[in-house]
Amino acid sequence: MEGMEAQEFFHVPVLSHEVIEGLAVRPSGHYLDATVGGGGHTRLILEAALDVRVTAIDQDEQALLAAQKQLVDLGDRLKFILSNFADYEFSPMTFDGIIADLGVSSYHLDTPERGFSFRHEASLDMRMDRRQPLTAGDVINDWDEAELASIFFKYGEERLSRRIARRIVEQRPFHTTVELAAAIASAVPRQYRYGRIHPATRVFQALRIVVNDELKSLETFLQKAPNWLVPGGKIAIISFHSLEDRIVKHSLRNSTLLQVITKKPITAQEEEIVNNPRSRSAKLRIGERSYTNS
């Protein structure tokens, strides 16, 4: 079962060729994978050049354990750290390159008990770091109607946020993902119920962002990370929705230490989208630590 869990955690890294090219991985370089997940990008970095070392961070203990199993053959060139990427401090000019893949891993979506997906019945959890106290159930069952409407609109970009919040408050408490998804579906007009995406998708995104404080963590990380690069070192960030991409775009552009390499984000080629549908919404932006401000 343990081996099975590690296998499940491994997911195909998106934009893998573009990331390795963008980081310009060099022999004996030291790289930071700030969201190691299943270890896909870390493996590619370690195999891209001789004597490369990677420091790998994840806030999810299960992710870290799974990555250690996946990368056991490369273990002596790896250091693992259990932490949110916004909370850890590194010395200035430590890394030749930094990668952060902000997507929820397919493991999280496919592991019912984590509560990230309404495709499976599970408790309303959604914590990446299970040491944190706040769960999605706490938000749904305890926050008032105006707060719920606000987060659904702000973090889920859900236009029907008020209707959905009203229905949730009328019907709560909720205990499972499936119950919540059904209540959301019942709150929206019939034509939305059978659209391209399930009507609960945006609300679940909003809950995940709130529970894990994702946008604030991303802002904090992007303020600190350029300091950790050597001059000429690259930072590559993959985002999956417009809220994240906006923060990445502005943070790279506004940093006094970085030059933006990607005027427009790099997106997946058609071949990758066919093989890995998850890559469809991925956007990669790259910055380089300038030599003048070092």
Tab-separated table of C-alpha atoms in Angstrom, residues 70-188:
chain	number	residue	atom	x	y	z
A	70	GLN	CA	10.037	8.362	-6.168
A	71	LEU	CA	13.513	9.885	-6.096
A	72	VAL	CA	15.281	7.308	-3.930
A	73	ASP	CA	17.779	6.563	-6.734
A	74	LEU	CA	18.885	10.235	-6.687
A	75	GLY	CA	18.807	10.663	-2.913
A	76	ASP	CA	22.379	11.816	-2.268
A	77	ARG	CA	21.849	14.964	-4.374
A	78	LEU	CA	18.593	15.881	-2.658
A	79	LYS	CA	17.566	17.663	0.507
A	80	PHE	CA	13.900	17.574	1.605
A	81	ILE	CA	12.214	20.212	3.786
A	82	LEU	CA	8.667	20.074	5.199
A	83	SER	CA	7.450	23.682	5.018
A	84	ASN	CA	5.176	26.105	3.224
A	85	PHE	CA	7.378	27.813	0.639
A	86	ALA	CA	6.419	31.208	2.097
A	87	ASP	CA	7.606	30.328	5.605
A	88	TYR	CA	11.132	29.111	4.944
A	89	GLU	CA	14.213	31.329	4.824
A	90	PHE	CA	17.307	30.690	2.707
A	91	SER	CA	20.549	32.638	2.593
A	92	PRO	CA	20.934	35.197	-0.205
A	93	MET	CA	22.379	33.880	-3.476
A	94	THR	CA	21.947	30.184	-2.637
A	95	PHE	CA	20.339	28.864	-5.823
A	96	ASP	CA	21.086	28.791	-9.554
A	97	GLY	CA	17.376	28.382	-10.228
A	98	ILE	CA	13.970	28.094	-8.541
A	99	ILE	CA	10.829	26.304	-9.751
A	100	ALA	CA	7.341	26.507	-8.211
A	101	ASP	CA	4.426	24.562	-9.731
A	102	LEU	CA	1.332	26.075	-8.115
A	103	GLY	CA	-1.126	23.462	-9.350
A	104	VAL	CA	-2.949	21.042	-7.072
A	105	SER	CA	-1.393	17.665	-7.764
A	106	SER	CA	-3.513	14.958	-9.313
A	107	TYR	CA	-2.773	13.006	-6.127
A	108	HIS	CA	-4.702	15.557	-4.074
A	109	LEU	CA	-7.637	15.461	-6.456
A	110	ASP	CA	-7.625	11.654	-6.637
A	111	THR	CA	-7.240	10.951	-2.905
A	112	PRO	CA	-10.824	11.142	-1.609
A	113	GLU	CA	-10.080	11.671	2.081
A	114	ARG	CA	-8.214	14.928	1.387
A	115	GLY	CA	-11.512	16.558	0.343
A	116	PHE	CA	-10.199	18.522	-2.658
A	117	SER	CA	-12.614	16.998	-5.168
A	118	PHE	CA	-16.374	16.582	-5.253
A	119	ARG	CA	-15.996	13.551	-7.525
A	120	HIS	CA	-15.549	11.462	-4.369
A	121	GLU	CA	-17.467	11.588	-1.105
A	122	ALA	CA	-15.135	12.882	1.611
A	123	SER	CA	-15.026	15.175	4.582
A	124	LEU	CA	-14.584	18.878	3.828
A	125	ASP	CA	-10.868	19.137	4.585
A	126	MET	CA	-8.748	20.679	1.749
A	127	ARG	CA	-5.688	21.340	3.917
A	128	MET	CA	-2.379	20.937	2.100
A	129	ASP	CA	-0.608	21.130	5.452
A	130	ARG	CA	-2.594	18.951	7.821
A	131	ARG	CA	-0.935	20.584	10.818
A	132	GLN	CA	-3.041	23.685	10.114
A	133	PRO	CA	-6.334	23.935	12.056
A	134	LEU	CA	-8.693	25.570	9.507
A	135	THR	CA	-10.615	23.193	7.207
A	136	ALA	CA	-13.074	23.786	4.369
A	137	GLY	CA	-15.812	22.489	6.675
A	138	ASP	CA	-15.016	25.226	9.199
A	139	VAL	CA	-15.357	27.893	6.505
A	140	ILE	CA	-18.585	26.512	5.007
A	141	ASN	CA	-20.325	25.863	8.325
A	142	ASP	CA	-19.119	28.797	10.458
A	143	TRP	CA	-18.507	31.826	8.240
A	144	ASP	CA	-21.413	34.189	7.658
A	145	GLU	CA	-23.252	34.575	4.370
A	146	ALA	CA	-21.568	37.820	3.318
A	147	GLU	CA	-18.086	36.378	3.949
A	148	LEU	CA	-18.893	33.268	1.917
A	149	ALA	CA	-20.289	35.294	-0.979
A	150	SER	CA	-17.190	37.488	-0.882
A	151	ILE	CA	-14.665	34.615	-1.039
A	152	PHE	CA	-16.612	32.774	-3.771
A	153	PHE	CA	-16.572	35.949	-5.881
A	154	LYS	CA	-13.008	37.008	-5.093
A	155	TYR	CA	-11.184	33.666	-5.149
A	156	GLY	CA	-13.503	31.587	-7.322
A	157	GLU	CA	-14.516	34.393	-9.699
A	158	GLU	CA	-18.038	33.017	-9.259
A	159	ARG	CA	-20.700	35.414	-10.564
A	160	LEU	CA	-23.511	33.647	-8.708
A	161	SER	CA	-21.668	33.891	-5.393
A	162	ARG	CA	-24.545	35.467	-3.443
A	163	ARG	CA	-27.141	32.912	-4.521
A	164	ILE	CA	-24.780	30.063	-3.667
A	165	ALA	CA	-23.848	31.541	-0.272
A	166	ARG	CA	-27.535	31.978	0.596
A	167	ARG	CA	-28.315	28.348	-0.273
A	168	ILE	CA	-25.348	27.093	1.759
A	169	VAL	CA	-26.386	29.051	4.859
A	170	GLU	CA	-29.968	27.762	4.506
A	171	GLN	CA	-28.897	24.126	4.268
A	172	ARG	CA	-25.845	23.844	6.510
A	173	PRO	CA	-24.207	22.124	8.312
A	174	PHE	CA	-22.457	20.173	5.554
A	175	HIS	CA	-20.218	17.213	6.288
A	176	THR	CA	-19.108	15.952	2.879
A	177	THR	CA	-17.852	17.242	-0.463
A	178	VAL	CA	-20.742	15.576	-2.317
A	179	GLU	CA	-23.401	17.198	-0.092
A	180	LEU	CA	-21.857	20.619	-0.637
A	181	ALA	CA	-21.534	20.169	-4.414
A	182	ALA	CA	-25.218	19.140	-4.633
A	183	ALA	CA	-26.326	22.212	-2.679
A	184	ILE	CA	-24.277	24.486	-4.954
A	185	ALA	CA	-25.741	22.850	-8.074
A	186	SER	CA	-29.260	23.327	-6.697
A	187	ALA	CA	-28.624	27.068	-6.216
A	188	VAL	CA	-27.736	27.884	-9.831
